[in-house]
PDB file of C-alpha atoms in Angstrom:
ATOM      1  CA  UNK E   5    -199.017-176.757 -76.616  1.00 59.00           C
ATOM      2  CA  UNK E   6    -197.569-180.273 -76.004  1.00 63.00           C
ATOM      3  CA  UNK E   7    -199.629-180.958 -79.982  1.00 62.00           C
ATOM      4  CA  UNK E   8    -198.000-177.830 -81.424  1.00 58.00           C
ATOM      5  CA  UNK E   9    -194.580-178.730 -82.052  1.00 60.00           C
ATOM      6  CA  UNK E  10    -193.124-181.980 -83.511  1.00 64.00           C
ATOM      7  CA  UNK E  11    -196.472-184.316 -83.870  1.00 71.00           C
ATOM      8  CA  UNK E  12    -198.323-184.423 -87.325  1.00 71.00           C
ATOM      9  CA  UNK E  13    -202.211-184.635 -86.420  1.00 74.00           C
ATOM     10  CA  UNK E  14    -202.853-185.229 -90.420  1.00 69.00           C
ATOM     11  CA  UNK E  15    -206.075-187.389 -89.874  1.00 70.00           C
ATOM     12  CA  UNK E  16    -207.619-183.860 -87.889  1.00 77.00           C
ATOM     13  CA  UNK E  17    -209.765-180.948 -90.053  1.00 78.00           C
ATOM     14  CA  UNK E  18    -210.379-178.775 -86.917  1.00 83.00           C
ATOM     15  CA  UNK E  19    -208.736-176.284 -84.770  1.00 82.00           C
ATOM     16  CA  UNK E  20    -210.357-174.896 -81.819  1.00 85.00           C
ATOM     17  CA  UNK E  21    -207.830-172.668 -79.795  1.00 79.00           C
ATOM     18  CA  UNK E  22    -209.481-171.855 -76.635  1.00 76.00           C
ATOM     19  CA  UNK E  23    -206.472-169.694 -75.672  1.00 72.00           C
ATOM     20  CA  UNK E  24    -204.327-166.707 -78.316  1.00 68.00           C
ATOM     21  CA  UNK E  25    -200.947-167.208 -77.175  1.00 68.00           C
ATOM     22  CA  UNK E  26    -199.116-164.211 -77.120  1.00 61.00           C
ATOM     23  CA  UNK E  27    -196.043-165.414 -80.038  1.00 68.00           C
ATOM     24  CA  UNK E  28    -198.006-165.641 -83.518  1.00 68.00           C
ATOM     25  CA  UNK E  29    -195.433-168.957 -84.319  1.00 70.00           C
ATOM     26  CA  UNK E  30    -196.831-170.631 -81.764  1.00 74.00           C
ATOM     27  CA  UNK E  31    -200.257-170.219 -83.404  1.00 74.00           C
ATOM     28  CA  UNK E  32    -199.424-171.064 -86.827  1.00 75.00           C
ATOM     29  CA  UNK E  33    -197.538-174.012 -85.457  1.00 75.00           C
ATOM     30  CA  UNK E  34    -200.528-175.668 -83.753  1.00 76.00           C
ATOM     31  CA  UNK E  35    -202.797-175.001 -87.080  1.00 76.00           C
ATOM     32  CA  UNK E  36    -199.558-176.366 -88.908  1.00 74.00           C
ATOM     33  CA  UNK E  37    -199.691-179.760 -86.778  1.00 75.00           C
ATOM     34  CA  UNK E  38    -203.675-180.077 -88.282  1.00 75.00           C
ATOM     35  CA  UNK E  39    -202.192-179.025 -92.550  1.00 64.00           C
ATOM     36  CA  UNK E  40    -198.879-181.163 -92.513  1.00 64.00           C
ATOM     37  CA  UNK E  41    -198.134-182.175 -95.385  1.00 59.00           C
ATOM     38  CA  UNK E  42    -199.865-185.845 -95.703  1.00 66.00           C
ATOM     39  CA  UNK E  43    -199.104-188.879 -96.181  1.00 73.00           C
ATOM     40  CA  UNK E  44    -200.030-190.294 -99.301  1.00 80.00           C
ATOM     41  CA  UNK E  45    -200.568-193.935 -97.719  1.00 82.00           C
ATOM     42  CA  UNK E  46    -202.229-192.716 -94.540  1.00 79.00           C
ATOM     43  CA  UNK E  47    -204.236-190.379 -96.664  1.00 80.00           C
ATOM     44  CA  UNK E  48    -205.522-193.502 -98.999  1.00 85.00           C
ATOM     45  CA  UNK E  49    -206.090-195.632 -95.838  1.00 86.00           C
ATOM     46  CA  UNK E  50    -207.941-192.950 -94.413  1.00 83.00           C
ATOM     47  CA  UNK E  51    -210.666-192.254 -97.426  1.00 86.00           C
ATOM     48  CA  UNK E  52    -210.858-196.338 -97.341  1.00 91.00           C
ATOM     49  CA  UNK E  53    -212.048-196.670 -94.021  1.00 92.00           C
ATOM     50  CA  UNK E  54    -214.106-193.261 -93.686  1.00 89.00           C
ATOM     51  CA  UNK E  55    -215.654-192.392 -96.863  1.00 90.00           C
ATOM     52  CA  UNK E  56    -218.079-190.004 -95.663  1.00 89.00           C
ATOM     53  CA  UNK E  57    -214.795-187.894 -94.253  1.00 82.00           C
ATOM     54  CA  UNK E  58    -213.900-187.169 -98.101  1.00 84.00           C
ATOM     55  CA  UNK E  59    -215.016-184.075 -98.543  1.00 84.00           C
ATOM     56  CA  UNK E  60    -213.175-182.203 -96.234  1.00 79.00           C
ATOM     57  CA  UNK E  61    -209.895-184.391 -96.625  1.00 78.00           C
ATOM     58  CA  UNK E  62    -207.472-181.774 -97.806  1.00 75.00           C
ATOM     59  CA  UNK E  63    -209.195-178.614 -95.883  1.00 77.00           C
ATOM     60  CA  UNK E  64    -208.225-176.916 -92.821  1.00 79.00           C
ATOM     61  CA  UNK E  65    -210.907-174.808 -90.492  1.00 81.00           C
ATOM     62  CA  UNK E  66    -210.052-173.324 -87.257  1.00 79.00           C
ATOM     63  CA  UNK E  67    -211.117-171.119 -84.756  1.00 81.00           C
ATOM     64  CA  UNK E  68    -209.550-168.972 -81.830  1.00 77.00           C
ATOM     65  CA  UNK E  69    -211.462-167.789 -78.798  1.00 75.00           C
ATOM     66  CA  UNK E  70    -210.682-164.312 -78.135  1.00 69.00           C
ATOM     67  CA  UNK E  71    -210.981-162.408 -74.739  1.00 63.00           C
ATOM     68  CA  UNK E  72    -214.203-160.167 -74.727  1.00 68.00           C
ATOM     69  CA  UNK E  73    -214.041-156.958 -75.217  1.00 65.00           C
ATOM     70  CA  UNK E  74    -213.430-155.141 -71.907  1.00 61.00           C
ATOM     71  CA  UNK E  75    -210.695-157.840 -70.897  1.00 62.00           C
ATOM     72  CA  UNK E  76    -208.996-157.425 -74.371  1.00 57.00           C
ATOM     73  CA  UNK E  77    -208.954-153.973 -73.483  1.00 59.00           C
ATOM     74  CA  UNK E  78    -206.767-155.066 -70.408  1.00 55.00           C
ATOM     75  CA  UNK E  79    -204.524-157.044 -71.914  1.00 54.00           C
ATOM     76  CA  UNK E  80    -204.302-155.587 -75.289  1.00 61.00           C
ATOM     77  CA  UNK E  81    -204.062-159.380 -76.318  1.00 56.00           C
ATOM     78  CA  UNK E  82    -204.984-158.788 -79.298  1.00 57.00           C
ATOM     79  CA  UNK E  83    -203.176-155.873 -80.538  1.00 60.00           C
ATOM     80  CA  UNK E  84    -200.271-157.664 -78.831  1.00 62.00           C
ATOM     81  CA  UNK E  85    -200.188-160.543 -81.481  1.00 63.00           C
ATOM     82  CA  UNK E  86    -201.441-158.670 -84.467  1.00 62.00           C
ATOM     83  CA  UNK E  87    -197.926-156.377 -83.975  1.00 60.00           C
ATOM     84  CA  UNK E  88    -195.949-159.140 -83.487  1.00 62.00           C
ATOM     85  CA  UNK E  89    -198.130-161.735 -86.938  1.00 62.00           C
ATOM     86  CA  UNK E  90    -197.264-158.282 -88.830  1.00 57.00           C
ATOM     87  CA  UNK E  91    -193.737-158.685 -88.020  1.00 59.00           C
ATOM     88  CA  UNK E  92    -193.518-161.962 -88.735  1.00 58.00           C
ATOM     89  CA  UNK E  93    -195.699-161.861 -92.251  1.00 56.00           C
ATOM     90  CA  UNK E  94    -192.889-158.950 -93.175  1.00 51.00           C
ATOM     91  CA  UNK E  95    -189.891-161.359 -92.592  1.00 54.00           C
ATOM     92  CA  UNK E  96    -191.576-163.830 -94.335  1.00 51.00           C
ATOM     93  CA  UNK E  97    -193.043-161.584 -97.526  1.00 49.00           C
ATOM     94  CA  UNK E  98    -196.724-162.470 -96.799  1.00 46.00           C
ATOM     95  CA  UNK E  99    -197.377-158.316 -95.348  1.00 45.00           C
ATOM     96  CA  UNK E 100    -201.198-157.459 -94.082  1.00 47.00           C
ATOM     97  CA  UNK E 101    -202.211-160.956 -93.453  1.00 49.00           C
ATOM     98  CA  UNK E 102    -203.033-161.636 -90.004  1.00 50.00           C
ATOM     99  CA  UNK E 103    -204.203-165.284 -88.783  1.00 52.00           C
ATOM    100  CA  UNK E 104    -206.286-164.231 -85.959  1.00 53.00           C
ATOM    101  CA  UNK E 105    -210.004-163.699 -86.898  1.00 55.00           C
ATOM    102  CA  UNK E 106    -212.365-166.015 -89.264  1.00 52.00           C
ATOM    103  CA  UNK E 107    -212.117-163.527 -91.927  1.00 52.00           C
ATOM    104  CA  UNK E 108    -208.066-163.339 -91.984  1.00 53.00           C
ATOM    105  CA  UNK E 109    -206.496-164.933 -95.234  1.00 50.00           C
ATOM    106  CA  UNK E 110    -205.849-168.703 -94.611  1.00 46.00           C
ATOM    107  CA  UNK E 111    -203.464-168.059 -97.688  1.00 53.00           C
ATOM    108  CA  UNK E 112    -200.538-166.900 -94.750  1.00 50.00           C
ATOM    109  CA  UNK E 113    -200.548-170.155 -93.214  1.00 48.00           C
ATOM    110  CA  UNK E 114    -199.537-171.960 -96.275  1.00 51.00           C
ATOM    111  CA  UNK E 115    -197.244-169.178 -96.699  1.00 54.00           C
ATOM    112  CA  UNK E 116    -195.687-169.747 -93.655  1.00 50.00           C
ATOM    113  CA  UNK E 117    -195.676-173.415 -93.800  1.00 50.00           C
ATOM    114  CA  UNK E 118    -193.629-173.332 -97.230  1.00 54.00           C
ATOM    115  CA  UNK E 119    -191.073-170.936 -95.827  1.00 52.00           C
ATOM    116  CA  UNK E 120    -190.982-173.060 -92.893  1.00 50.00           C
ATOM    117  CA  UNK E 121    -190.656-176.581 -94.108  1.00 53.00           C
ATOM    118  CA  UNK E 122    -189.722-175.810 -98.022  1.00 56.00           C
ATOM    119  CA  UNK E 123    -187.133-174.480 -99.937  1.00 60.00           C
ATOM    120  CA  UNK E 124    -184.245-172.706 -97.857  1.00 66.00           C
ATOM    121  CA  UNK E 125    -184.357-169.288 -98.479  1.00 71.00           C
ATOM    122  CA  UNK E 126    -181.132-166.875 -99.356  1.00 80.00           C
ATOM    123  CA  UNK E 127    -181.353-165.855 -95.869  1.00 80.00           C
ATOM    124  CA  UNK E 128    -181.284-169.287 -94.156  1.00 77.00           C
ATOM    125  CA  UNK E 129    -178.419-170.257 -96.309  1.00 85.00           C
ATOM    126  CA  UNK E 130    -176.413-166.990 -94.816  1.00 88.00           C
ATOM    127  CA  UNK E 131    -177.201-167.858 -91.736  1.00 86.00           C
ATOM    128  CA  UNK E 132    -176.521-171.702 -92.298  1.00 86.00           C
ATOM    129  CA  UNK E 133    -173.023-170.364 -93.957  1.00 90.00           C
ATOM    130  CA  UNK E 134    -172.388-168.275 -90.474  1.00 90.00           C
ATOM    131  CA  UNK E 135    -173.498-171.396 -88.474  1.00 89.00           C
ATOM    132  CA  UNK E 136    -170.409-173.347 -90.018  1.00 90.00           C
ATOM    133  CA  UNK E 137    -168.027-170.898 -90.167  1.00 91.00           C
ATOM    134  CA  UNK E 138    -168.638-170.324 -85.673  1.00 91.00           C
ATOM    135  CA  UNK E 139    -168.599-174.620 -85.375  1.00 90.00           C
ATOM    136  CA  UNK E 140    -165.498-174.613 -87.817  1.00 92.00           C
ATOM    137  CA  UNK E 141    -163.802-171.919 -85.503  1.00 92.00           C
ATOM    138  CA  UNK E 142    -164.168-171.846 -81.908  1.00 90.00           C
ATOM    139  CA  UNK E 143    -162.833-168.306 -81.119  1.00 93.00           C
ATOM    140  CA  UNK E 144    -164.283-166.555 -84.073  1.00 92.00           C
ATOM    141  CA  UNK E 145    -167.582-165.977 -81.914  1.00 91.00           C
ATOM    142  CA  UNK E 146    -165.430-164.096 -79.274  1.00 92.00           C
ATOM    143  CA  UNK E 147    -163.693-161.983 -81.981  1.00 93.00           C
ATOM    144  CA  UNK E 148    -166.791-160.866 -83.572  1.00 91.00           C
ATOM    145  CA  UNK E 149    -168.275-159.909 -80.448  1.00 90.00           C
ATOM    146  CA  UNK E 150    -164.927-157.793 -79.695  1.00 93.00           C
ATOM    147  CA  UNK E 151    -165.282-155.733 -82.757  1.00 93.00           C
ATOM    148  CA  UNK E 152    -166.380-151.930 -82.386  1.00 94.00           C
ATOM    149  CA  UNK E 153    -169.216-150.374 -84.318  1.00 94.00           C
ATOM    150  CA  UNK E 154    -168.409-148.859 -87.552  1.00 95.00           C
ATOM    151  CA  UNK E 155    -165.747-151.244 -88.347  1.00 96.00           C
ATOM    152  CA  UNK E 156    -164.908-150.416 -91.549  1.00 96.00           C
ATOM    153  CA  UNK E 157    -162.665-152.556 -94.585  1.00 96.00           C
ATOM    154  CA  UNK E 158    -162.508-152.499 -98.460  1.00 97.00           C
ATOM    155  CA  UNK E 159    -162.045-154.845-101.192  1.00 96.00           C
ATOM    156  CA  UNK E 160    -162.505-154.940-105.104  1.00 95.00           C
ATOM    157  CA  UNK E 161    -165.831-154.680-106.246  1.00 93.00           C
ATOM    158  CA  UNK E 162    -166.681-158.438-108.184  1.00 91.00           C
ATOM    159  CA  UNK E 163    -167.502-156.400-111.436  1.00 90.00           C
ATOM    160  CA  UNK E 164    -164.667-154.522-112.563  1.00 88.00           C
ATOM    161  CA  UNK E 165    -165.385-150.742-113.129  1.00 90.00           C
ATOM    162  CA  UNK E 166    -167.899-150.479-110.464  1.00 93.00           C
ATOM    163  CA  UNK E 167    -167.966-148.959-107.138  1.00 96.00           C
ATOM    164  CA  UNK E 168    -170.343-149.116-104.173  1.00 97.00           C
ATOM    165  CA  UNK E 169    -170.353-149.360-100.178  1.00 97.00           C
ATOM    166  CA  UNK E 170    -171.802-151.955 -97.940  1.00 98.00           C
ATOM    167  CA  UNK E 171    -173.724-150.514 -94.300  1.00 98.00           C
ATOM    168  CA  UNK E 172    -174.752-153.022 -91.942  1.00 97.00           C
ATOM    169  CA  UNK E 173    -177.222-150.907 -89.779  1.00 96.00           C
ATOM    170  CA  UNK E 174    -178.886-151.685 -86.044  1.00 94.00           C
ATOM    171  CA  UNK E 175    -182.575-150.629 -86.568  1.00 93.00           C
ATOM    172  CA  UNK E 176    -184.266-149.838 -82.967  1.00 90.00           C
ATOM    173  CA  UNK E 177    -187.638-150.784 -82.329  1.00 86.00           C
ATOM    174  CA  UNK E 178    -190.187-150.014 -79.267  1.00 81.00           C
ATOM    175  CA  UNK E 179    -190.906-152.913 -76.744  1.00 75.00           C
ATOM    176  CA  UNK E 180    -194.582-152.723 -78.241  1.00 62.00           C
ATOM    177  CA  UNK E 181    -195.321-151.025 -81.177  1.00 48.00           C
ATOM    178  CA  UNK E 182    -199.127-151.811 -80.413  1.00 47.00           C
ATOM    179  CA  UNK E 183    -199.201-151.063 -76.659  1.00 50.00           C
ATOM    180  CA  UNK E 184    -197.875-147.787 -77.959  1.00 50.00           C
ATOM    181  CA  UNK E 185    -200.818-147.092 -81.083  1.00 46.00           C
ATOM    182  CA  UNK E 186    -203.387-148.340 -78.093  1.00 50.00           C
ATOM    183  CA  UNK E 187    -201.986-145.991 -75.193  1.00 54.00           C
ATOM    184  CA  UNK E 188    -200.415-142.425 -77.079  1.00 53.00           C
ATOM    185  CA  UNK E 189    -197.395-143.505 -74.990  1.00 57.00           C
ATOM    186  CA  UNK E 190    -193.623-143.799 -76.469  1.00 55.00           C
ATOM    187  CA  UNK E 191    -191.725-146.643 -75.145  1.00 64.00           C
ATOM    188  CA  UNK E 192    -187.943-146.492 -75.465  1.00 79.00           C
ATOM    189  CA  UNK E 193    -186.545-147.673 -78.378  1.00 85.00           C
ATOM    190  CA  UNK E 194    -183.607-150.376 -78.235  1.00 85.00           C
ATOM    191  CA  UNK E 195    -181.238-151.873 -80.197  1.00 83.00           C
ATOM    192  CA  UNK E 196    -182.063-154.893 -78.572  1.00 82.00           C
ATOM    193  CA  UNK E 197    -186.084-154.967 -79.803  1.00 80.00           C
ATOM    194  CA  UNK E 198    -184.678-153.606 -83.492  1.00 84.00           C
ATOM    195  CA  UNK E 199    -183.596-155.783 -86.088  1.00 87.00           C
ATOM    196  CA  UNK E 200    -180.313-155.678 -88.958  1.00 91.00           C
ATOM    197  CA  UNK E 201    -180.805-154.063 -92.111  1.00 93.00           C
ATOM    198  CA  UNK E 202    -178.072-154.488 -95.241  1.00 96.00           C
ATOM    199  CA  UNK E 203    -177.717-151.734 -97.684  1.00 97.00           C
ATOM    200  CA  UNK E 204    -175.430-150.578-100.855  1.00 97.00           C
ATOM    201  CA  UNK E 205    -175.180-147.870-102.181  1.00 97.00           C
ATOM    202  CA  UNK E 206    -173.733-147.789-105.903  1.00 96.00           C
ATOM    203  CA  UNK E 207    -171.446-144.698-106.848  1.00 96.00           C
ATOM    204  CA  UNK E 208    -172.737-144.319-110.155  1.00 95.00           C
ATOM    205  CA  UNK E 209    -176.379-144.333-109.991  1.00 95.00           C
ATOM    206  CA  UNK E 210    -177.011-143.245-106.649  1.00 95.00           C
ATOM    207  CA  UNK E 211    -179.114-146.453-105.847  1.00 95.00           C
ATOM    208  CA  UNK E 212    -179.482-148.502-102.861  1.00 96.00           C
ATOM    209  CA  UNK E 213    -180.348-151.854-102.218  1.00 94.00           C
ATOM    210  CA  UNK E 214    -181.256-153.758 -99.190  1.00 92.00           C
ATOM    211  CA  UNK E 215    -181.987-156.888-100.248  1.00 90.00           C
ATOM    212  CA  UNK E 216    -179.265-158.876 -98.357  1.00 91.00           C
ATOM    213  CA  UNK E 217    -179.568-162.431-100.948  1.00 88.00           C
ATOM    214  CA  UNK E 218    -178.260-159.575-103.781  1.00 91.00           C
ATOM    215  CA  UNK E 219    -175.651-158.054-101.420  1.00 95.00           C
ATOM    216  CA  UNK E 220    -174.301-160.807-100.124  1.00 94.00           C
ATOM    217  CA  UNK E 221    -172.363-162.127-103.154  1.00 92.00           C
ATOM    218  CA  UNK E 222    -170.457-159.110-103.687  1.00 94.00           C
ATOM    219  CA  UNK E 223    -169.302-158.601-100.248  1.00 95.00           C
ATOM    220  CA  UNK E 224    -168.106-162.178 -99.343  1.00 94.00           C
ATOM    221  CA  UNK E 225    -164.937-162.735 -98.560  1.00 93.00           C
ATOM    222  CA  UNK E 226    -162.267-165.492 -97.676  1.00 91.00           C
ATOM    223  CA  UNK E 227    -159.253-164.931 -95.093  1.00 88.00           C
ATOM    224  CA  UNK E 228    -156.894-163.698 -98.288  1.00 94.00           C
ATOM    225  CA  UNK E 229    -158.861-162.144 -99.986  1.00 95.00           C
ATOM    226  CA  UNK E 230    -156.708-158.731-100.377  1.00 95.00           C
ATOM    227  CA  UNK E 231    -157.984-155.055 -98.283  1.00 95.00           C
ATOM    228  CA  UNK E 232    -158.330-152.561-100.509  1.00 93.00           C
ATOM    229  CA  UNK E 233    -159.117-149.254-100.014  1.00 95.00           C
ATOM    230  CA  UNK E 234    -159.018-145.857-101.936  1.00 94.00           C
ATOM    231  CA  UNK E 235    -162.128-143.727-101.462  1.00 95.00           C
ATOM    232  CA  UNK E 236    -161.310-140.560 -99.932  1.00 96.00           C
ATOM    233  CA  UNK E 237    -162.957-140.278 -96.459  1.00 95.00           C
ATOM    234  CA  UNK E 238    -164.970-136.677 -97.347  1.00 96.00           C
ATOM    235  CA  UNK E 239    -166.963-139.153-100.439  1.00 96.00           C
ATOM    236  CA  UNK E 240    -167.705-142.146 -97.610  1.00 97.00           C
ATOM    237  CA  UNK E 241    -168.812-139.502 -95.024  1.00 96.00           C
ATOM    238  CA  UNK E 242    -171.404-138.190 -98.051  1.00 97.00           C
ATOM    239  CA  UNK E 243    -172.204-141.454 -98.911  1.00 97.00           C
ATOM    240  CA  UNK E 244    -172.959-142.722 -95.187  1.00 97.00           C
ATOM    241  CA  UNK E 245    -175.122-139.090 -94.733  1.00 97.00           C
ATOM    242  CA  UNK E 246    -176.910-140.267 -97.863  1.00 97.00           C
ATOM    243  CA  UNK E 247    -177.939-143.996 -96.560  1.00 97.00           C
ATOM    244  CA  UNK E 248    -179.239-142.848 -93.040  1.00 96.00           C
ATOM    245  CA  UNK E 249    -181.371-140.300 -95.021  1.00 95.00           C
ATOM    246  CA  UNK E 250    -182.626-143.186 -96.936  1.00 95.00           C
ATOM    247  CA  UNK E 251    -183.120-144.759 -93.192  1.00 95.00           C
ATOM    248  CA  UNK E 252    -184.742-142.021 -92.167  1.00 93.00           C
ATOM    249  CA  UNK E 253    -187.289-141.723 -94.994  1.00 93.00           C
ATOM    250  CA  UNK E 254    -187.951-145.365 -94.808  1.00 91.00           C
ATOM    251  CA  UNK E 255    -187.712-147.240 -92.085  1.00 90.00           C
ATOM    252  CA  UNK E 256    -187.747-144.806 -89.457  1.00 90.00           C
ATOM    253  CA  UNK E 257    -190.550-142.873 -90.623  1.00 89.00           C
ATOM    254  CA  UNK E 258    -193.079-146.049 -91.775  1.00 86.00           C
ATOM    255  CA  UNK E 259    -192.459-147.065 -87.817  1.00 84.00           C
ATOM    256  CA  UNK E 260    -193.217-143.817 -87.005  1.00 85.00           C
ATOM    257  CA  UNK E 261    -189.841-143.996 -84.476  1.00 86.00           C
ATOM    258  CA  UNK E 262    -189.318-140.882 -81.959  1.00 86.00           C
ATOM    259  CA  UNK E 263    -186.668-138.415 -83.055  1.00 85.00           C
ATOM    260  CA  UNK E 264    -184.486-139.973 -80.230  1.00 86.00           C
ATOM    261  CA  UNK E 265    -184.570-143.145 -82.604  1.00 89.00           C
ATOM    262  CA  UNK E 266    -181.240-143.407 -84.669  1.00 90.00           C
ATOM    263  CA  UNK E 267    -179.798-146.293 -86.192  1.00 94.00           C
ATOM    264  CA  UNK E 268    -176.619-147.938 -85.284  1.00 95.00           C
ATOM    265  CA  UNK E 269    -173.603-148.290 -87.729  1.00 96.00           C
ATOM    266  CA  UNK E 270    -172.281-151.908 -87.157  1.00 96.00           C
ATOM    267  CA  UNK E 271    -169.922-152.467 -90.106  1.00 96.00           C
ATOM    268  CA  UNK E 272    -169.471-151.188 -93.665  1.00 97.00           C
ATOM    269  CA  UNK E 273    -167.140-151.818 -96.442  1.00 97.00           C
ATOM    270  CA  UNK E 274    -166.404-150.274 -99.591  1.00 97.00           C
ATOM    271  CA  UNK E 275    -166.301-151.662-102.506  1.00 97.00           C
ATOM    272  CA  UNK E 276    -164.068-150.637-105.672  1.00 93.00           C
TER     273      UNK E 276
END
């Protein structure tokens, strides 16, 4: 683990992991150390001195040692880190690809790896834009923490003649969705273990979208920009009813959640 983070090993080819650590990043992180990128110099130095090591410059092999059978069945290692690669590969867009066995699709790893070191995504950049906005105010932390769920505000919508409202939802989750597949057992679910979910839902069409890059523009805000606020409270109520439907259909009932699961209302705005 001391190899995994912040050391390049770009002269290796080979991976042995003699132990599957529980957190998925950890694993893609030590097979990252092996596929950083490389250097162009090193990598001509390299082929120089060790010609016979050509062929497999530019490929990455390796190889995890799981538990046998009957101890996996103990631990529920296994299971354990497939839930939480899934997970991960969801964030990320790379679904169904796993990163445990020989025959899992190497393809995730590069995946990862771009994600990781590339481009910042739409999502880093709104967390990078909440970053600065906490460091350029030192209470703002403390008020955000102070507000209630379901706060609620309004402003105009950025294209005139359009109407919509913004939900900013609490999605539980179980402490182990795969302990829970393995044993028949249902494990409390917490806002804690759950994760945030954006969605708005336009007044003329009906449709909703949850892709928070798309959202994000049309709810931003500075300190004047003006509240506004005009939909009658019977059409919010319907619209709200409408989106945890939508929850319910989707989220709720892919995770297969218990019907003691409900979302959380943290926020929502509307938009006219």
């Amino acid at each position: 683990d001391v190899l995994s983070e912040g050391l390049n090993l770009q002269d290796a080819t080979r991976l042995i992991n003699y132990d599957l650590h529980w957190n998925p990043v950890r694993l893609m992180q030590r097979i990252g150390r092996v596929d950083r990128r490389l250097n162009p110099e090193t990598e001509t130095q390299l082929r120089a001195d060790h010609p016979d090591q050509i062929p497999v410059r530019g490929t990455v092999a390796y190889w995890n040692f799981l538990p046998p059978d009957e101890l996996d069945e103990l631990l529920r290692l296994y299971s354990r880190v497939a839930h939480k690669t899934l997970r991960i590969s969801k964030t990320f867009g790379i679904e169904g690809k796993k990163l445990l066995r020989p025959e899992d699709d190497y393809d995730a790893l590069k995946d990862f790896s771009h994600v990781y070191e590339g481009t910042t995504t739409p999502q880093e950049e709104m967390h990078l834009e909440l970053q600065r906005m906490l460091e350029a105010d030192a209470s703002l932390a403390q008020r955000l923490d102070r507000l209630p769920n379901r706060v609620f505000s309004g402003r105009a919508h950025p294209a005139p003649g359009t109407q919509a409202v913004f939900f900013c939802y609490c999605l539980p989750a179980p402490p182990n969705a795969g302990e829970d597949m393995a044993t028949g057992q249902v494990s409390l679910w917490t806002e804690e273990l759950g994760e945030t979910r954006w969605y708005l839902y336009d007044i003329a069409t009906g449709h909703i979208l949850d892709q928070p890059a798309e959202i994000v523009g049309l709810i931003r805000s500075q300190p004047d920009t003006p509240r506004c606020c005009t939909l009658p409270h019977p059409q919010l109520s319907e619209i709200r009813a409408k989106v945890e439907k939508h929850i319910k259909n989707t989220y709720l009932k892919q995770t297969q959640a218990p019907a003691t699961a409900r979302p959380t209302l943290k926020a929502w705005m509307e938009l006219n």
